[in-house]
PDB file of C-alpha atoms in Angstrom:
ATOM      1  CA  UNK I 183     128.674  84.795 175.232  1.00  0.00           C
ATOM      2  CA  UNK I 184     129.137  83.012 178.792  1.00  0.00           C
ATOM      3  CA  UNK I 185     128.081  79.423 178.798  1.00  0.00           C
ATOM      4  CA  UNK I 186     128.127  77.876 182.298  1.00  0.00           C
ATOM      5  CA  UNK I 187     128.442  73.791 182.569  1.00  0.00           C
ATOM      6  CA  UNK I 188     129.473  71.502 185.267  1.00  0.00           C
ATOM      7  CA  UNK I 189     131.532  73.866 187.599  1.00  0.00           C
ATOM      8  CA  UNK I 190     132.647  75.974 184.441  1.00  0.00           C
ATOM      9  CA  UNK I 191     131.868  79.051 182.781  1.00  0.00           C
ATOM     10  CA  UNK I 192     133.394  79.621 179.407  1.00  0.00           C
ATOM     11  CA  UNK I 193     133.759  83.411 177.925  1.00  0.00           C
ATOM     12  CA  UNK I 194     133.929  84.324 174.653  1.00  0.00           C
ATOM     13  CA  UNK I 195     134.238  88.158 175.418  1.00  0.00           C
ATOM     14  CA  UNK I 196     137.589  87.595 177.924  1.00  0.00           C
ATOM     15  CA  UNK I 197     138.315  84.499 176.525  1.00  0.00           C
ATOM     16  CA  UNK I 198     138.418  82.321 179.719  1.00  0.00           C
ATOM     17  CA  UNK I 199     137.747  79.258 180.834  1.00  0.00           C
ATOM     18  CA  UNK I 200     136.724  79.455 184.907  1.00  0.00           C
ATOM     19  CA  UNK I 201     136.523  76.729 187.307  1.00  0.00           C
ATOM     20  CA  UNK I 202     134.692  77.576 190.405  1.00  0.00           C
ATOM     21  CA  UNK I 203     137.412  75.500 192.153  1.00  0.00           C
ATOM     22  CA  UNK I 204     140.799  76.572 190.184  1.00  0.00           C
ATOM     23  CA  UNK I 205     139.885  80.072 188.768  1.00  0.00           C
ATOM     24  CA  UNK I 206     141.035  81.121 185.684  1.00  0.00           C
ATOM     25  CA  UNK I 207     142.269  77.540 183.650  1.00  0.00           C
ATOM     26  CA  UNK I 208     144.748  78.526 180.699  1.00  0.00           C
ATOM     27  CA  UNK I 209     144.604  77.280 177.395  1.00  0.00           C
ATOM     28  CA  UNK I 210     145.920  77.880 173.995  1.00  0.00           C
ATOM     29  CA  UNK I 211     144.165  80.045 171.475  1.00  0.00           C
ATOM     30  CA  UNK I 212     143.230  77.637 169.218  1.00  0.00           C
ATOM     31  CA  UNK I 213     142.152  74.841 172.678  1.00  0.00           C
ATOM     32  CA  UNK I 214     139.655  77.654 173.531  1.00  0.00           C
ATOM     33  CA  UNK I 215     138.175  78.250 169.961  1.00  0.00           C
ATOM     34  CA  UNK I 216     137.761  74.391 169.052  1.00  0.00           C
ATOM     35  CA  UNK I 217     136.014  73.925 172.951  1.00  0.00           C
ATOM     36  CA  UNK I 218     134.087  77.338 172.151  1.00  0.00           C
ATOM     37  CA  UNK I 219     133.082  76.026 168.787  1.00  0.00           C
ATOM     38  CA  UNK I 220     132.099  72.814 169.877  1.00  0.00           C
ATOM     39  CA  UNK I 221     129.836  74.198 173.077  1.00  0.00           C
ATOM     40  CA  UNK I 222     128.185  76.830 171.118  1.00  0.00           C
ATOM     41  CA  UNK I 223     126.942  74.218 168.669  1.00  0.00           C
ATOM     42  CA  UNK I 224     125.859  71.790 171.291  1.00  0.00           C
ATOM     43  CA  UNK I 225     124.393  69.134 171.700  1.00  0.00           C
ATOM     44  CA  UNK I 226     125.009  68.602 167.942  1.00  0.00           C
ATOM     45  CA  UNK I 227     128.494  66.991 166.506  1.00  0.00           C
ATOM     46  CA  UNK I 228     130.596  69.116 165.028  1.00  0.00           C
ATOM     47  CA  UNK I 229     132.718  67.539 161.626  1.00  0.00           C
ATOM     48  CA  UNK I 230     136.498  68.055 161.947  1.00  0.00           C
ATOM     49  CA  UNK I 231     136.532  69.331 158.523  1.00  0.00           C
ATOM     50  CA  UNK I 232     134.576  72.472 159.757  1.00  0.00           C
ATOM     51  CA  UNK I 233     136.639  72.435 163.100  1.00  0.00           C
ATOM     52  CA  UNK I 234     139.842  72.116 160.404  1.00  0.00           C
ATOM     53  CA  UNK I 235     138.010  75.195 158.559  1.00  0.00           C
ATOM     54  CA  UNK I 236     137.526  77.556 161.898  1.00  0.00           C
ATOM     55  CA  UNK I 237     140.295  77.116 163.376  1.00  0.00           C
ATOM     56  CA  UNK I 238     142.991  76.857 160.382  1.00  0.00           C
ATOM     57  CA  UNK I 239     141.245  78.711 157.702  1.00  0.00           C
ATOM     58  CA  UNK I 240     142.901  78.377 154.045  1.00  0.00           C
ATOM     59  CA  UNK I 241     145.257  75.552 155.334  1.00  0.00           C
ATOM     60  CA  UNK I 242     145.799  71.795 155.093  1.00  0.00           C
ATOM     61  CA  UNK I 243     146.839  69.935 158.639  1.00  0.00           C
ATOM     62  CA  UNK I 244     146.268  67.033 159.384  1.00  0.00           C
ATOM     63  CA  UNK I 245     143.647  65.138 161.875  1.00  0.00           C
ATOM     64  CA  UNK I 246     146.919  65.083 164.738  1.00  0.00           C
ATOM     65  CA  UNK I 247     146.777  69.015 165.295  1.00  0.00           C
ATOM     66  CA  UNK I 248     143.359  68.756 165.915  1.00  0.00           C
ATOM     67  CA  UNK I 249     143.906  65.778 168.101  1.00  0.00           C
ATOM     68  CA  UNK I 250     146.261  67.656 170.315  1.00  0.00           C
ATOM     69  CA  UNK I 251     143.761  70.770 171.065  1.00  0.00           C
ATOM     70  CA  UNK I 252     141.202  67.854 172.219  1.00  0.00           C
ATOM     71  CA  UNK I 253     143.644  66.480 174.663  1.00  0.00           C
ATOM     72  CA  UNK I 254     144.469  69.764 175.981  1.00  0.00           C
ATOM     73  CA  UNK I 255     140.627  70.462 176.762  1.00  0.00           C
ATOM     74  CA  UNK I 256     140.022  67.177 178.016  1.00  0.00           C
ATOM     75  CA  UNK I 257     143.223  67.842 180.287  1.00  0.00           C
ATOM     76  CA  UNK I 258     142.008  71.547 180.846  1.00  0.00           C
ATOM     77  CA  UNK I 259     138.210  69.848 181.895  1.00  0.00           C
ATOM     78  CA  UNK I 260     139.669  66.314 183.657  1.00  0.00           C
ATOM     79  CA  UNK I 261     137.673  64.676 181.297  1.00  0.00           C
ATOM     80  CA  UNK I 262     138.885  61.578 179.542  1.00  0.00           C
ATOM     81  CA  UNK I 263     137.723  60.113 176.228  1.00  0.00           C
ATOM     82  CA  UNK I 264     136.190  56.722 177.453  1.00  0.00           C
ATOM     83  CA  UNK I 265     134.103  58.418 180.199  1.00  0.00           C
ATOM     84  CA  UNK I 266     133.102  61.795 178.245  1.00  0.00           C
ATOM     85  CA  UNK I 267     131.586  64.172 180.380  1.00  0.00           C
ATOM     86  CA  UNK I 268     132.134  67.531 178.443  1.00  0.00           C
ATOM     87  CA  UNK I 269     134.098  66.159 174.928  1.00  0.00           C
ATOM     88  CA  UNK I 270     132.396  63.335 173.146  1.00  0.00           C
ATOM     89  CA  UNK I 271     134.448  61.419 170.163  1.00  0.00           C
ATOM     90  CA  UNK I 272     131.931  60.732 166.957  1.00  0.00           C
ATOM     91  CA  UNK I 273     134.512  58.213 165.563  1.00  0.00           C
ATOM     92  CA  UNK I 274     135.500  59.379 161.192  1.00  0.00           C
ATOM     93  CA  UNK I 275     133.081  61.769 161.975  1.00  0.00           C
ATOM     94  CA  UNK I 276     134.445  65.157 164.486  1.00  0.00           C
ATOM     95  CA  UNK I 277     133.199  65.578 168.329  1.00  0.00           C
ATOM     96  CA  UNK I 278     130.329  67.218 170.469  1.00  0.00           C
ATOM     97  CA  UNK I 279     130.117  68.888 173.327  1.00  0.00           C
ATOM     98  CA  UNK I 280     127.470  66.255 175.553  1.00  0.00           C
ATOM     99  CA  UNK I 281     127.151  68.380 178.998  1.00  0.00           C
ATOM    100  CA  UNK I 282     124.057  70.390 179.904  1.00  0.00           C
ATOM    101  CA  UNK I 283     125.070  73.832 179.848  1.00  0.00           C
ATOM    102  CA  UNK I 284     123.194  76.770 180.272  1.00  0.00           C
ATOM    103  CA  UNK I 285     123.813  80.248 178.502  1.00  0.00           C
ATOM    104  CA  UNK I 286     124.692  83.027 181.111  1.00  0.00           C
ATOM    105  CA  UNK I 287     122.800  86.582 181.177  1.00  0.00           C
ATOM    106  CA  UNK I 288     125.659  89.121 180.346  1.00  0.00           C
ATOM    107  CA  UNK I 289     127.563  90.469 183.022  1.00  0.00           C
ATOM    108  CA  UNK I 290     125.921  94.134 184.536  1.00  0.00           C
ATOM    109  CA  UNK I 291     128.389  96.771 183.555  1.00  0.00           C
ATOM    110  CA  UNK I 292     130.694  98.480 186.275  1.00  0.00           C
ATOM    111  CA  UNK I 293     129.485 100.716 187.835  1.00  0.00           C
ATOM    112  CA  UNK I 294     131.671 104.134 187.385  1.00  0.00           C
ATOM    113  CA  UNK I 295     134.741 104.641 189.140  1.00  0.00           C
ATOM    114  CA  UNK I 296     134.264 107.438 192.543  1.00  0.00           C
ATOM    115  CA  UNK I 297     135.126 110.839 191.122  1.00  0.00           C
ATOM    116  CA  UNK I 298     138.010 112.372 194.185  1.00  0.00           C
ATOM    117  CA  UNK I 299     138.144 116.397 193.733  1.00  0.00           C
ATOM    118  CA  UNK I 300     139.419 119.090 195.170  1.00  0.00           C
ATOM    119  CA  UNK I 301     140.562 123.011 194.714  1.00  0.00           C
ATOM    120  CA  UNK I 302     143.871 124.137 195.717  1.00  0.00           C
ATOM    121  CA  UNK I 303     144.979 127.900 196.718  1.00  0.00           C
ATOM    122  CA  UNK I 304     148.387 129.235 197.934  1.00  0.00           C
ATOM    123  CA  UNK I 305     148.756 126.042 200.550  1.00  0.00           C
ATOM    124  CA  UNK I 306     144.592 125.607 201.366  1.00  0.00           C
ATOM    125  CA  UNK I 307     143.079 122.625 200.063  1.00  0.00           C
ATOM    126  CA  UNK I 308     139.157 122.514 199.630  1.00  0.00           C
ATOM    127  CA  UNK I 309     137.899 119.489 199.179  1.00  0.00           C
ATOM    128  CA  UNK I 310     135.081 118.918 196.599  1.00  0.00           C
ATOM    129  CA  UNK I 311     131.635 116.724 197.885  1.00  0.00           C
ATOM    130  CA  UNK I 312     129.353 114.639 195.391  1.00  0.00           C
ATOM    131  CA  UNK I 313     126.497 117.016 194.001  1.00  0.00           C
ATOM    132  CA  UNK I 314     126.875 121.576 194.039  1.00  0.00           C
ATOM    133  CA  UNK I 315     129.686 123.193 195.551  1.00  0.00           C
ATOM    134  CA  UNK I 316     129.502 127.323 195.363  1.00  0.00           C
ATOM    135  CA  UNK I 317     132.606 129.300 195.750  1.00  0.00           C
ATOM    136  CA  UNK I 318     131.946 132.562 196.685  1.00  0.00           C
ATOM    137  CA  UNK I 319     132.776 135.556 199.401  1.00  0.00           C
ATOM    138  CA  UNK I 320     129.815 134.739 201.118  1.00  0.00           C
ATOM    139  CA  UNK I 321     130.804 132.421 204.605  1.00  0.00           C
ATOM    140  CA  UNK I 322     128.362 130.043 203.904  1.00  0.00           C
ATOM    141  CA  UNK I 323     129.923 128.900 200.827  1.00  0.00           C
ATOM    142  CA  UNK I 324     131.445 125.251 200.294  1.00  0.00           C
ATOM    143  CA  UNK I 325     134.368 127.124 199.266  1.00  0.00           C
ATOM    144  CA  UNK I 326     134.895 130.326 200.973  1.00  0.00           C
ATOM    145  CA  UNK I 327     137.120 133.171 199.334  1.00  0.00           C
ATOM    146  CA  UNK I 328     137.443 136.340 201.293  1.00  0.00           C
ATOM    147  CA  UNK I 329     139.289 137.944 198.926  1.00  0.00           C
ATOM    148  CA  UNK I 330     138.839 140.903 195.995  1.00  0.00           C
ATOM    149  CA  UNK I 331     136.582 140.795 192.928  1.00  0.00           C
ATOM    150  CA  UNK I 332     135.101 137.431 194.364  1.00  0.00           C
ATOM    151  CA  UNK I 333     130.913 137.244 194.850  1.00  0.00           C
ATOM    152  CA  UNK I 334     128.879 136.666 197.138  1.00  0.00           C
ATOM    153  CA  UNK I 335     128.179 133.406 195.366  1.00  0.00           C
ATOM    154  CA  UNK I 336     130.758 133.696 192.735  1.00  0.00           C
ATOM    155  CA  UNK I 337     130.762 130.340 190.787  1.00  0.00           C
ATOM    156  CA  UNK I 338     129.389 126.166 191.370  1.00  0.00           C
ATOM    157  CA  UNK I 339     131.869 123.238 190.755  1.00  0.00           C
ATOM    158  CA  UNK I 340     128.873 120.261 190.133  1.00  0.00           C
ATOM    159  CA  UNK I 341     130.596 116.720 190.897  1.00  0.00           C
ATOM    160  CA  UNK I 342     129.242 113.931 189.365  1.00  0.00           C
ATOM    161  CA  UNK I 343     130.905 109.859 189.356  1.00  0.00           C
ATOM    162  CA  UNK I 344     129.777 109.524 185.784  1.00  0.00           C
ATOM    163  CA  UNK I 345     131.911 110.131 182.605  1.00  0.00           C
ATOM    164  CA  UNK I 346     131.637 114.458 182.973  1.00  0.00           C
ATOM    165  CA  UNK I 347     133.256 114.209 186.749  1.00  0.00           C
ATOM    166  CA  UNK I 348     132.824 117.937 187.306  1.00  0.00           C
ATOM    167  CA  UNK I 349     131.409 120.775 185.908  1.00  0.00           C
ATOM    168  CA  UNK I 350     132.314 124.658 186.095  1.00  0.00           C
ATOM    169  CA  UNK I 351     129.937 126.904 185.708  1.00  0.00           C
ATOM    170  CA  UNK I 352     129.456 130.782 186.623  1.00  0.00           C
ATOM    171  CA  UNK I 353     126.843 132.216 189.122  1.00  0.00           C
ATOM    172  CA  UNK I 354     126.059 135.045 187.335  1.00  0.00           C
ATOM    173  CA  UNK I 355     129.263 137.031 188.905  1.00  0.00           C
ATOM    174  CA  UNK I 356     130.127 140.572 189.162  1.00  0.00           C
ATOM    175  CA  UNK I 357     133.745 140.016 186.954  1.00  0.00           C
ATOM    176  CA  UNK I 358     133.222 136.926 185.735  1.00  0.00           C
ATOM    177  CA  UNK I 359     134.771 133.048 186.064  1.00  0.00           C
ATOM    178  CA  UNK I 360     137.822 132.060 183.974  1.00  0.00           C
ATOM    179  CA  UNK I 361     138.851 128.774 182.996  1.00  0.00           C
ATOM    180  CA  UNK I 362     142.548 128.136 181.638  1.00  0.00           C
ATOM    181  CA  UNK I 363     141.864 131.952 180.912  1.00  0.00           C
ATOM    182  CA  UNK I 364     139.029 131.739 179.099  1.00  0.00           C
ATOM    183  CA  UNK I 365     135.420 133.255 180.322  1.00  0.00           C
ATOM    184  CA  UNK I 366     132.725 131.167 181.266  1.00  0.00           C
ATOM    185  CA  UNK I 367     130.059 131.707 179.503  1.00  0.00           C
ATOM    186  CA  UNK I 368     128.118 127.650 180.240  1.00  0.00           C
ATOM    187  CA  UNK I 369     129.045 124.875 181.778  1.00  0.00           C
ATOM    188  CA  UNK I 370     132.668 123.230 181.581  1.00  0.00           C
ATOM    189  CA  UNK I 371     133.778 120.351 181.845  1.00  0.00           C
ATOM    190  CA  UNK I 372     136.898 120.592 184.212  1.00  0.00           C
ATOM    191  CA  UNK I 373     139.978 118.398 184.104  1.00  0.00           C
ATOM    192  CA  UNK I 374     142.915 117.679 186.084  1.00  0.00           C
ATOM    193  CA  UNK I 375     145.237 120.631 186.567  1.00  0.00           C
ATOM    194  CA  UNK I 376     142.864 123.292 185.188  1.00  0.00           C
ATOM    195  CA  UNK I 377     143.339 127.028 186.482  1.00  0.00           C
ATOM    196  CA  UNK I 378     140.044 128.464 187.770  1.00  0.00           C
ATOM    197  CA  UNK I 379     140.301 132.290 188.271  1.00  0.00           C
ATOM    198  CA  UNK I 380     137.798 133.777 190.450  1.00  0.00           C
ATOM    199  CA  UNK I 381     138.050 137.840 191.382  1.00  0.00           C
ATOM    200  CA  UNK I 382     141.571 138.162 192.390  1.00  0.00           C
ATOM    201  CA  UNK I 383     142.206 133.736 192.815  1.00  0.00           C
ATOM    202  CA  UNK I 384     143.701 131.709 191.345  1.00  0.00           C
ATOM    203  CA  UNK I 385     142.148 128.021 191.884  1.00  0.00           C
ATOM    204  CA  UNK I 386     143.813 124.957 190.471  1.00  0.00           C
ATOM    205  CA  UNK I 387     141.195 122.099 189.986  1.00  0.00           C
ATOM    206  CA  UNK I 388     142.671 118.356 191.030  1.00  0.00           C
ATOM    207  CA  UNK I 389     140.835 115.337 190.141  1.00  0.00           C
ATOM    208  CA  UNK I 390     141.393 111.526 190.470  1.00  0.00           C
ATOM    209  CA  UNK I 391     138.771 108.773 188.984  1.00  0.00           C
ATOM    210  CA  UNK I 392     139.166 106.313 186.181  1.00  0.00           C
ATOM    211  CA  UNK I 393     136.304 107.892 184.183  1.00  0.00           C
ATOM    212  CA  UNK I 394     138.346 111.681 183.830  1.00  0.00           C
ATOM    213  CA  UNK I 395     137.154 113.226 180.747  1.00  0.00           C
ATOM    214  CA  UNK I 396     139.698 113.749 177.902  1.00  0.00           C
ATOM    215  CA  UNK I 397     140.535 118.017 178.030  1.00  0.00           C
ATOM    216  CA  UNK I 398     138.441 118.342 174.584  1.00  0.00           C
ATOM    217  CA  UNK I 399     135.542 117.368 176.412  1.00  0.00           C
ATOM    218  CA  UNK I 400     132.611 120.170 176.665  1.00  0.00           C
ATOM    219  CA  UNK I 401     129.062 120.169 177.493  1.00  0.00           C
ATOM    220  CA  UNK I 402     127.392 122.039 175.080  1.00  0.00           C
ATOM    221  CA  UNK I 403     126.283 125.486 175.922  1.00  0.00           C
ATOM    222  CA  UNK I 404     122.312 126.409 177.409  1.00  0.00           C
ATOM    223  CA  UNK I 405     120.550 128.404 175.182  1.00  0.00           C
ATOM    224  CA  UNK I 406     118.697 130.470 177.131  1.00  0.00           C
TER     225      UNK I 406
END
């Protein structure tokens, strides 16, 4: 939950406090869960005994402990107790949070990190484009191989910047496509240092992006 108020925004999920001004404010564990507990149940007052219960569960302090985590919000807000502007005091009774605050839509996810490939053979380095990328004999192809047992259009290497990053998968070849000695026979998911043999070649498959897929990782197989 993000509630916004004044110029802050308070985050349950990274457990922050954020002033538009300062940035990031720190305060102790137990400073954020009272001021958490106390704005989530705004406007209404909040009894020490059940602050006493969240935030020390199963033991007995006294009414000082809880004292100190108010002055370290008030200090963390540059609020004070005779002009309350976040923190108000309900005197033998607890405190409320007394600020108009709004609750935040969550934050849109990331989007997915780019997805860098590329092929390497002897010392040639083909690099790998976003979408289908055929390796084959034929001079048109993305990745050319003039070399034996390779086809005309031999194999496709699909790159993707979602969680799969790039898929191996055969064209229908004359003597087949291997991966870490294996025949393809539907699409793989590749990973970082993988050995592609095609005809006579020996390709190995480099990839950099945050989202790599773990080497158990397979698509399952089209049925025809």
């Amino acid at each position: 939950m993000r509630i916004h108020f004044g110029t802050f925004t308070l985050d349950s999920e990274t457990r922050q406090l954020i002033s538009e001004a300062e940035g990031d404010i720190r305060l102790s564990p137990k400073a954020f869960d009272v001021l958490f507990a106390l704005a989530e149940r705004r406007p209404n007052v909040v009894p020490k005994a059940d602050l006493h219960a969240r935030i020390w569960p199963g033991t007995f302090v006294v009414d000082t402990s809880l004292n100190v985590l108010i002055g370290e919000i008030r200090r963390a807000l540059s609020d004070t107790p005779l002009q309350a502007r976040y923190i108000r005091t309900v005197h033998k009774v607890g405190y409320a949070f007394c600020a108009a605050a709004v609750e935040l839509a969550p934050q849109a996810a990331s989007p997915s990190a780019p997805t860098r490939c590329w092929l390497v053979w002897n010392d040639q380095t083909f690099r790998l484009s976003t979408g289908d990328n055929i390796i084959g004999r034929d001079p048109s192809s993305n990745i050319w191989l003039d070399a034996s047992g390779v086809s005309r259009q031999h194999a496709r290497i699909q790159v993707t910047n979602g969680s799969r990053g790039a898929v191996l998968d055969d064209l229908a070849s004359t003597n087949g496509t291997f991966l870490r000695s294996v025949r393809v026979a539907g699409p793989e998911c590749l990973t970082d240092g993988d050995v592609i043999q095609v005809g006579s070649v020996n390709l190995t498959f480099r990839m950099w992006s945050a989202d790599t897929p773990k080497k158990t990782d397979r698509i399952p197989r089209r049925h025809a």
